[in-house]
CSV table of C-alpha atoms in Angstrom, one decimal:
chain,number,residue,atom,x,y,z
T,1,MET,CA,13.1,-8.1,12.5
T,2,PRO,CA,14.4,-11.3,13.8
T,3,ASP,CA,14.7,-14.6,12.0
T,4,THR,CA,13.0,-16.0,14.1
T,5,LEU,CA,9.8,-13.9,13.6
T,6,PRO,CA,7.7,-16.9,12.3
T,7,ASN,CA,8.0,-18.1,15.7
T,8,LYS,CA,6.6,-15.1,17.2
T,9,THR,CA,2.5,-15.6,18.8
T,10,PRO,CA,-0.4,-14.1,17.6
T,11,GLU,CA,-0.7,-11.1,20.6
T,12,GLU,CA,3.5,-10.6,20.0
T,13,SER,CA,3.4,-10.3,16.6
T,14,VAL,CA,0.5,-7.4,16.1
T,15,PRO,CA,0.3,-4.4,18.3
T,16,VAL,CA,-2.3,-3.6,20.3
T,17,THR,CA,-2.0,0.4,19.8
T,18,ILE,CA,-2.8,1.1,16.7
T,19,ILE,CA,-1.6,4.4,15.7
T,20,SER,CA,2.4,5.4,17.1
T,21,THR,CA,3.0,8.8,17.0
T,22,PRO,CA,7.6,8.4,16.5
T,23,VAL,CA,8.0,12.0,17.2
T,24,SER,CA,6.2,14.5,18.9
T,25,HIS,CA,3.8,17.1,16.9
T,26,ASP,CA,6.2,19.9,17.4
T,27,ARG,CA,9.2,18.5,15.6
T,28,ALA,CA,7.4,17.0,13.0
T,29,GLN,CA,6.4,20.3,12.0
T,30,SER,CA,10.0,22.0,12.7
T,31,SER,CA,11.1,19.2,10.6
T,32,LEU,CA,8.4,19.7,7.5
T,33,GLU,CA,9.2,23.1,7.5
T,34,ALA,CA,13.0,22.7,7.4
T,35,PHE,CA,11.8,20.1,4.1
T,36,LYS,CA,9.3,22.6,2.3
T,37,ALA,CA,12.6,25.1,2.6
T,38,LYS,CA,15.0,22.7,1.3
T,39,LEU,CA,13.2,21.2,-1.0
T,40,ARG,CA,12.0,24.9,-2.1
T,41,ASN,CA,15.5,25.5,-2.9
T,42,ALA,CA,16.3,22.4,-4.6
T,43,GLY,CA,12.6,23.6,-7.4
T,44,LEU,CA,11.6,20.2,-5.9
T,45,TYR,CA,8.7,22.0,-4.1
T,46,GLN,CA,6.4,25.5,-5.2
T,47,PRO,CA,3.9,25.9,-2.1
T,48,ALA,CA,0.7,26.6,-2.3
T,49,SER,CA,-0.4,30.5,-3.5
T,50,ASP,CA,-4.0,32.5,-4.4
T,51,ASP,CA,-4.8,30.4,-6.8
T,52,THR,CA,-2.6,27.4,-7.4
T,53,ALA,CA,-2.5,24.4,-5.1
T,54,ALA,CA,1.1,23.5,-3.7
T,55,SER,CA,2.9,21.1,-5.7
T,56,HIS,CA,2.5,18.6,-3.0
T,57,ASP,CA,1.1,17.8,-0.1
T,58,ASP,CA,1.8,17.8,3.4
T,59,LEU,CA,0.8,14.3,3.7
T,60,THR,CA,3.1,12.7,0.8
T,61,LEU,CA,6.3,15.1,2.4
T,62,LEU,CA,5.7,13.6,6.0
T,63,ARG,CA,6.1,10.2,4.5
T,64,PHE,CA,9.3,10.9,3.1
T,65,LEU,CA,10.7,12.4,6.4
T,66,ARG,CA,8.9,9.2,8.8
T,67,ALA,CA,10.9,6.7,6.4
T,68,ARG,CA,14.4,8.5,7.5
T,69,ARG,CA,13.5,9.3,10.5
T,70,TYR,CA,12.9,13.2,10.3
T,71,ASP,CA,16.6,13.2,9.2
T,72,VAL,CA,15.6,16.0,6.4
T,73,ASP,CA,18.9,15.6,4.1
T,74,LYS,CA,18.3,11.7,4.0
T,75,ALA,CA,14.4,13.1,2.6
T,76,GLN,CA,15.5,15.0,0.5
T,77,LYS,CA,17.6,12.5,-1.4
T,78,GLN,CA,14.8,9.8,-0.9
T,79,PHE,CA,12.1,12.3,-2.9
T,80,SER,CA,14.7,13.7,-5.2
T,81,ASP,CA,15.2,10.2,-6.4
T,82,THR,CA,11.7,9.5,-6.3
T,83,GLU,CA,10.8,12.8,-8.2
T,84,ALA,CA,13.7,11.4,-11.1
T,85,TRP,CA,11.9,8.6,-11.0
T,86,ARG,CA,8.5,9.7,-11.7
T,87,LYS,CA,9.8,12.0,-14.6
T,88,GLN,CA,12.3,8.4,-16.3
T,89,HIS,CA,8.6,6.6,-15.9
T,90,ASN,CA,6.4,10.0,-17.0
T,91,VAL,CA,4.2,8.7,-13.9
T,92,ASP,CA,1.5,11.4,-14.2
T,93,GLU,CA,0.7,10.5,-17.8
T,94,LEU,CA,0.8,7.3,-17.8
T,95,PHE,CA,-1.8,7.4,-14.6
T,96,ARG,CA,-4.1,9.8,-16.4
T,97,THR,CA,-4.1,7.9,-19.6
T,98,PHE,CA,-3.8,4.2,-18.4
T,99,GLU,CA,-7.0,1.8,-20.4
T,100,ALA,CA,-9.8,1.2,-17.2
T,101,ASN,CA,-10.3,-2.2,-18.2
T,102,GLU,CA,-6.5,-2.7,-18.3
T,103,MET,CA,-6.3,-1.2,-15.1
T,104,GLU,CA,-9.0,-3.1,-13.6
T,105,SER,CA,-8.1,-6.2,-14.8
T,106,ALA,CA,-4.4,-5.6,-13.0
T,107,ARG,CA,-6.1,-6.0,-10.3
T,108,ARG,CA,-6.2,-9.4,-10.1
T,109,PHE,CA,-2.0,-10.0,-9.4
T,110,TYR,CA,-2.1,-7.5,-6.5
T,111,PRO,CA,-3.4,-6.6,-2.8
T,112,ARG,CA,-7.1,-4.9,-3.5
T,113,TRP,CA,-8.9,-2.6,-1.2
T,114,THR,CA,-11.4,-4.3,0.8
T,115,GLY,CA,-13.8,-1.2,0.3
T,116,ARG,CA,-13.1,-1.2,4.0
T,117,ARG,CA,-10.9,0.1,7.1
T,118,ASP,CA,-9.3,0.0,10.4
T,119,LYS,CA,-10.0,1.0,13.5
T,120,ALA,CA,-8.3,3.8,12.9
T,121,GLY,CA,-9.6,4.9,9.8
T,122,LEU,CA,-7.0,3.0,7.2
T,123,PRO,CA,-7.7,1.0,4.0
T,124,VAL,CA,-8.2,-2.5,4.6
T,125,TYR,CA,-6.2,-4.6,1.6
T,126,VAL,CA,-5.9,-8.2,1.6
T,127,TYR,CA,-3.2,-10.0,-0.5
T,128,ARG,CA,-3.8,-14.3,-1.6
T,129,LEU,CA,-1.3,-15.6,-3.6
T,130,ALA,CA,-2.9,-18.8,-3.5
T,131,SER,CA,-6.1,-16.4,-6.3
T,132,LEU,CA,-2.8,-16.6,-8.7
T,133,ASP,CA,-3.2,-19.6,-9.2
T,134,ALA,CA,-1.3,-21.6,-12.8
T,135,SER,CA,-3.2,-19.6,-15.6
T,136,LEU,CA,-3.3,-16.5,-13.4
T,137,ARG,CA,0.4,-17.0,-12.6
T,138,LYS,CA,0.8,-17.9,-16.3
T,139,GLU,CA,-1.1,-15.0,-17.8
T,140,LEU,CA,1.0,-13.0,-15.6
T,141,GLU,CA,4.4,-14.1,-17.6
T,142,SER,CA,2.9,-13.5,-21.3
T,143,VAL,CA,2.9,-9.6,-20.3
T,144,PRO,CA,6.0,-7.7,-21.0
T,145,SER,CA,7.7,-7.0,-18.2
T,146,ASP,CA,7.7,-3.2,-18.9
T,147,ARG,CA,4.3,-2.9,-19.1
T,148,ARG,CA,4.0,-5.1,-15.4
T,149,TYR,CA,5.9,-2.6,-13.8
T,150,GLN,CA,4.0,0.2,-15.2
T,151,ARG,CA,0.3,-1.8,-14.0
T,152,ILE,CA,1.8,-1.9,-10.5
T,153,VAL,CA,3.4,2.1,-10.9
T,154,VAL,CA,-0.4,2.6,-11.9
T,155,LEU,CA,-2.2,0.5,-8.9
T,156,TYR,CA,0.0,2.4,-6.3
T,157,GLU,CA,-0.8,5.8,-7.9
T,158,ALA,CA,-4.8,5.1,-7.6
T,159,MET,CA,-4.2,4.0,-3.7
T,160,THR,CA,-2.3,7.0,-3.0
T,161,ARG,CA,-4.6,9.3,-5.5
T,162,PHE,CA,-8.2,8.1,-4.6
T,163,VAL,CA,-8.0,5.4,-1.7
T,164,LEU,CA,-5.8,7.5,0.6
T,165,PRO,CA,-7.5,10.7,0.1
T,166,LEU,CA,-10.9,9.7,0.2
T,167,CYS,CA,-9.6,7.5,3.9
T,168,SER,CA,-8.1,10.6,5.1
T,169,HIS,CA,-11.2,12.7,4.6
T,170,LEU,CA,-13.9,10.3,5.8
T,171,ALA,CA,-11.6,10.4,9.5
T,172,ALA,CA,-10.6,14.1,9.6
T,173,PRO,CA,-9.2,15.7,11.5
T,174,THR,CA,-7.2,12.7,11.9
T,175,PRO,CA,-4.8,12.2,8.5
T,176,VAL,CA,-4.5,8.8,6.5
T,177,SER,CA,-1.5,7.7,4.6
T,178,SER,CA,-1.2,4.4,4.8
T,179,VAL,CA,-2.5,1.2,4.3
T,180,THR,CA,-3.2,-1.8,6.8
T,181,THR,CA,-2.4,-5.4,4.9
T,182,ILE,CA,-3.9,-9.3,5.4
T,183,ILE,CA,-1.6,-11.2,3.0
T,184,ASP,CA,-2.9,-14.4,3.3
T,185,LEU,CA,-0.4,-17.7,2.1
T,186,GLU,CA,-3.2,-20.8,2.9
T,187,GLN,CA,-2.5,-23.3,0.3
T,188,VAL,CA,0.3,-21.7,-1.3
T,189,SER,CA,3.2,-23.9,-2.5
T,190,LEU,CA,7.0,-23.1,-2.4
T,191,SER,CA,7.1,-23.9,-6.1
T,192,ALA,CA,3.9,-21.0,-6.7
T,193,MET,CA,6.4,-18.6,-4.1
T,194,TRP,CA,8.9,-19.5,-6.5
T,195,SER,CA,7.6,-18.8,-9.7
T,196,LEU,CA,6.0,-15.3,-8.2
T,197,ARG,CA,9.0,-14.2,-6.0
T,198,SER,CA,10.1,-12.0,-8.6
T,199,HIS,CA,6.9,-10.8,-9.2
T,200,LEU,CA,6.7,-9.8,-5.7
T,201,GLN,CA,9.2,-8.2,-5.5
T,202,VAL,CA,9.8,-6.1,-8.4
T,203,ALA,CA,6.6,-4.5,-6.8
T,204,SER,CA,7.7,-4.5,-3.2
T,205,THR,CA,10.9,-2.5,-3.9
T,206,MET,CA,9.5,-0.4,-6.1
T,207,ALA,CA,7.2,0.6,-3.6
T,208,THR,CA,9.8,0.9,-0.8
T,209,ALA,CA,11.8,3.8,-2.9
T,210,ASN,CA,8.9,5.8,-4.3
T,211,TYR,CA,5.6,5.1,-2.1
T,212,PRO,CA,7.6,4.8,1.4
T,213,GLU,CA,4.9,4.6,4.9
T,214,THR,CA,2.2,3.9,2.6
T,215,LEU,CA,2.3,0.6,4.6
T,216,SER,CA,1.4,0.4,7.5
T,217,THR,CA,0.4,-3.4,9.5
T,218,ILE,CA,0.6,-6.4,7.7
T,219,ALA,CA,-0.5,-9.3,9.1
T,220,ILE,CA,0.4,-12.4,7.4
T,221,VAL,CA,-2.0,-15.5,8.1
T,222,ASN,CA,-2.5,-19.3,7.1
T,223,SER,CA,1.7,-19.3,7.1
T,224,PRO,CA,3.1,-22.7,6.0
T,225,SER,CA,5.5,-25.0,7.8
T,226,PHE,CA,8.3,-23.2,4.8
T,227,PHE,CA,7.9,-20.1,5.3
T,228,PRO,CA,10.8,-19.6,7.8
T,229,THR,CA,11.8,-20.7,4.1
T,230,ILE,CA,10.1,-17.7,2.7
T,231,TRP,CA,11.2,-14.9,5.5
T,232,ASN,CA,14.5,-15.4,3.9
T,233,TRP,CA,14.1,-14.4,0.3
T,234,ILE,CA,11.8,-11.5,0.8
T,235,LYS,CA,13.6,-9.6,4.3
T,236,THR,CA,15.4,-8.0,2.2
T,237,TRP,CA,13.2,-6.5,0.0
T,238,PHE,CA,12.5,-3.5,2.5
T,239,ASP,CA,14.0,-1.6,4.9
T,240,GLU,CA,14.0,-2.4,8.3
T,241,GLY,CA,11.0,-0.1,8.8
T,242,THR,CA,9.4,-1.8,6.7
T,243,ARG,CA,10.2,-5.0,7.9
T,244,ASN,CA,9.5,-4.4,11.9
T,245,LYS,CA,4.9,-3.5,10.9
T,246,ILE,CA,5.1,-7.1,9.6
T,247,HIS,CA,3.3,-9.6,11.6
T,248,ILE,CA,2.9,-13.4,11.3
T,249,LEU,CA,-0.3,-15.0,12.8
T,250,GLY,CA,-1.6,-18.4,13.5
T,251,LYS,CA,-4.2,-20.5,12.0
T,252,ASP,CA,-7.0,-18.5,13.4
T,253,PRO,CA,-5.8,-14.6,13.4
T,254,GLY,CA,-9.5,-13.7,14.0
T,255,PRO,CA,-9.1,-12.7,17.3
T,256,THR,CA,-5.8,-10.4,16.4
T,257,LEU,CA,-7.2,-8.8,13.6
T,258,ARG,CA,-10.9,-7.9,15.5
T,259,LEU,CA,-7.4,-5.4,17.6
T,260,LEU,CA,-7.4,-3.6,14.6
T,261,ILE,CA,-10.4,-3.9,12.6
T,262,ASP,CA,-13.9,-3.4,13.4
T,263,GLU,CA,-15.2,-7.1,13.1
T,264,ARG,CA,-17.5,-6.5,10.5
T,265,ASP,CA,-14.8,-4.9,7.9
T,266,ILE,CA,-13.0,-8.4,8.2
T,267,PRO,CA,-13.2,-10.7,5.5
T,268,GLN,CA,-14.9,-13.9,6.5
T,269,SER,CA,-12.2,-15.9,5.4
T,270,TYR,CA,-9.9,-14.5,8.4
T,271,GLY,CA,-12.2,-14.8,11.4
T,272,GLY,CA,-15.0,-11.5,10.8
T,273,GLN,CA,-18.3,-11.2,9.7
T,274,LEU,CA,-18.0,-9.8,5.8
T,275,SER,CA,-18.6,-11.7,3.0
T,276,TRP,CA,-16.3,-10.4,0.4
T,277,LYS,CA,-13.1,-12.9,-1.1
T,278,PHE,CA,-10.1,-11.7,-2.5
T,279,GLU,CA,-11.9,-11.9,-6.4
T,280,ASP,CA,-14.1,-9.3,-5.1
T,281,ASP,CA,-14.7,-5.8,-6.0
T,282,PRO,CA,-14.6,-3.6,-3.1
T,283,ASP,CA,-17.7,-4.0,-0.8
T,284,LEU,CA,-17.3,-0.2,0.1
T,285,ASP,CA,-18.5,0.8,4.3
T,286,ASP,CA,-21.6,3.1,4.3
T,287,ALA,CA,-19.4,6.0,4.9
T,288,ILE,CA,-17.7,5.6,1.6
T,289,LYS,CA,-20.8,4.5,-0.4
T,290,LYS,CA,-22.2,8.4,0.8
T,291,ALA,CA,-19.1,10.0,0.1
T,292,ILE,CA,-18.4,8.0,-3.7
T,293,ASP,CA,-21.8,6.2,-4.5
T,294,GLU,CA,-19.6,3.4,-5.8
T,295,MET,CA,-16.3,3.1,-6.6
T,296,PRO,CA,-15.2,4.4,-9.8
T,297,LYS,CA,-13.5,2.7,-12.6
T,298,GLY,CA,-9.9,4.0,-13.6
T,299,PRO,CA,-7.6,6.4,-12.8
T,300,VAL,CA,-9.4,9.0,-10.8
T,301,LEU,CA,-8.8,11.0,-8.4
T,302,PHE,CA,-10.6,12.2,-4.9
T,303,VAL,CA,-9.9,16.8,-4.8
T,304,ASP,CA,-11.8,18.3,-1.9
T,305,GLY,CA,-14.2,15.0,-1.1
T,306,SER,CA,-15.2,14.8,-4.8
T,307,THR,CA,-14.2,12.2,-7.3
T,308,VAL,CA,-12.3,13.8,-10.0
T,309,LYS,CA,-12.0,11.4,-13.3
T,310,ILE,CA,-8.5,12.2,-15.2
T,311,SER,CA,-8.7,10.0,-18.0
T,312,GLY,CA,-8.1,11.5,-21.8
């Protein structure tokens, strides 16, 4: 991504084409089968049997393949590293046993799901940095770094194991494995950004390494005049593929966001009709309400069309 990105116009920044297919279906399928075979031989993947589901679903495996441009060997290396990371941090047990109130409280510090989806069925997340005011930043800094890291992991698990499967179910037969994110920098000072840099870097680098290709379009709105300075900090946190998904919009993001998201599903602050702000719980659209009634609290899964509580 060129350093001049902040000078791009909205029309240049966000593509009109919402979904692109980097490889043909046949090539993707053949790469997936080769990937499965290599992972199985390495003891990293178990295919489905008559009474047991596969150890990893195809959408997860395809995310690793896309992250490495369908180079099976490179995808296997990243997948193997992620599996080792998951064992090191006991991710499955961490998610299963994480306390619901702490999990809900932790959402205040990270991108939040609006409860809506874009035109392609991808969940729409918003991250308003100014909402992390001095009081919240102090609260965040009071949490030990290991626990902050665990919170990030748990929220990514919630996204990949509940929100994405739910949206994929509703968008069937089109799979959903990534999110559209609006990052709002309105009223953020340079000093506030500097104080949050470690917090943001840890989350970004962890996600790039272990939850690849879960970020689709990233629209940065209300960028301040000092954004080029911020960009020089943050661009190294992402791989090239992720950097190419980051688009800088002008002060009136509504017209461009409406290329991606229906007006009724865009928060009013960004030129839409949705009465939702960052501090709110998800405002579920009608199809999601029909599927789950209300947003559950704590660690849950969405499996085969239903919410599954897994907390001990």
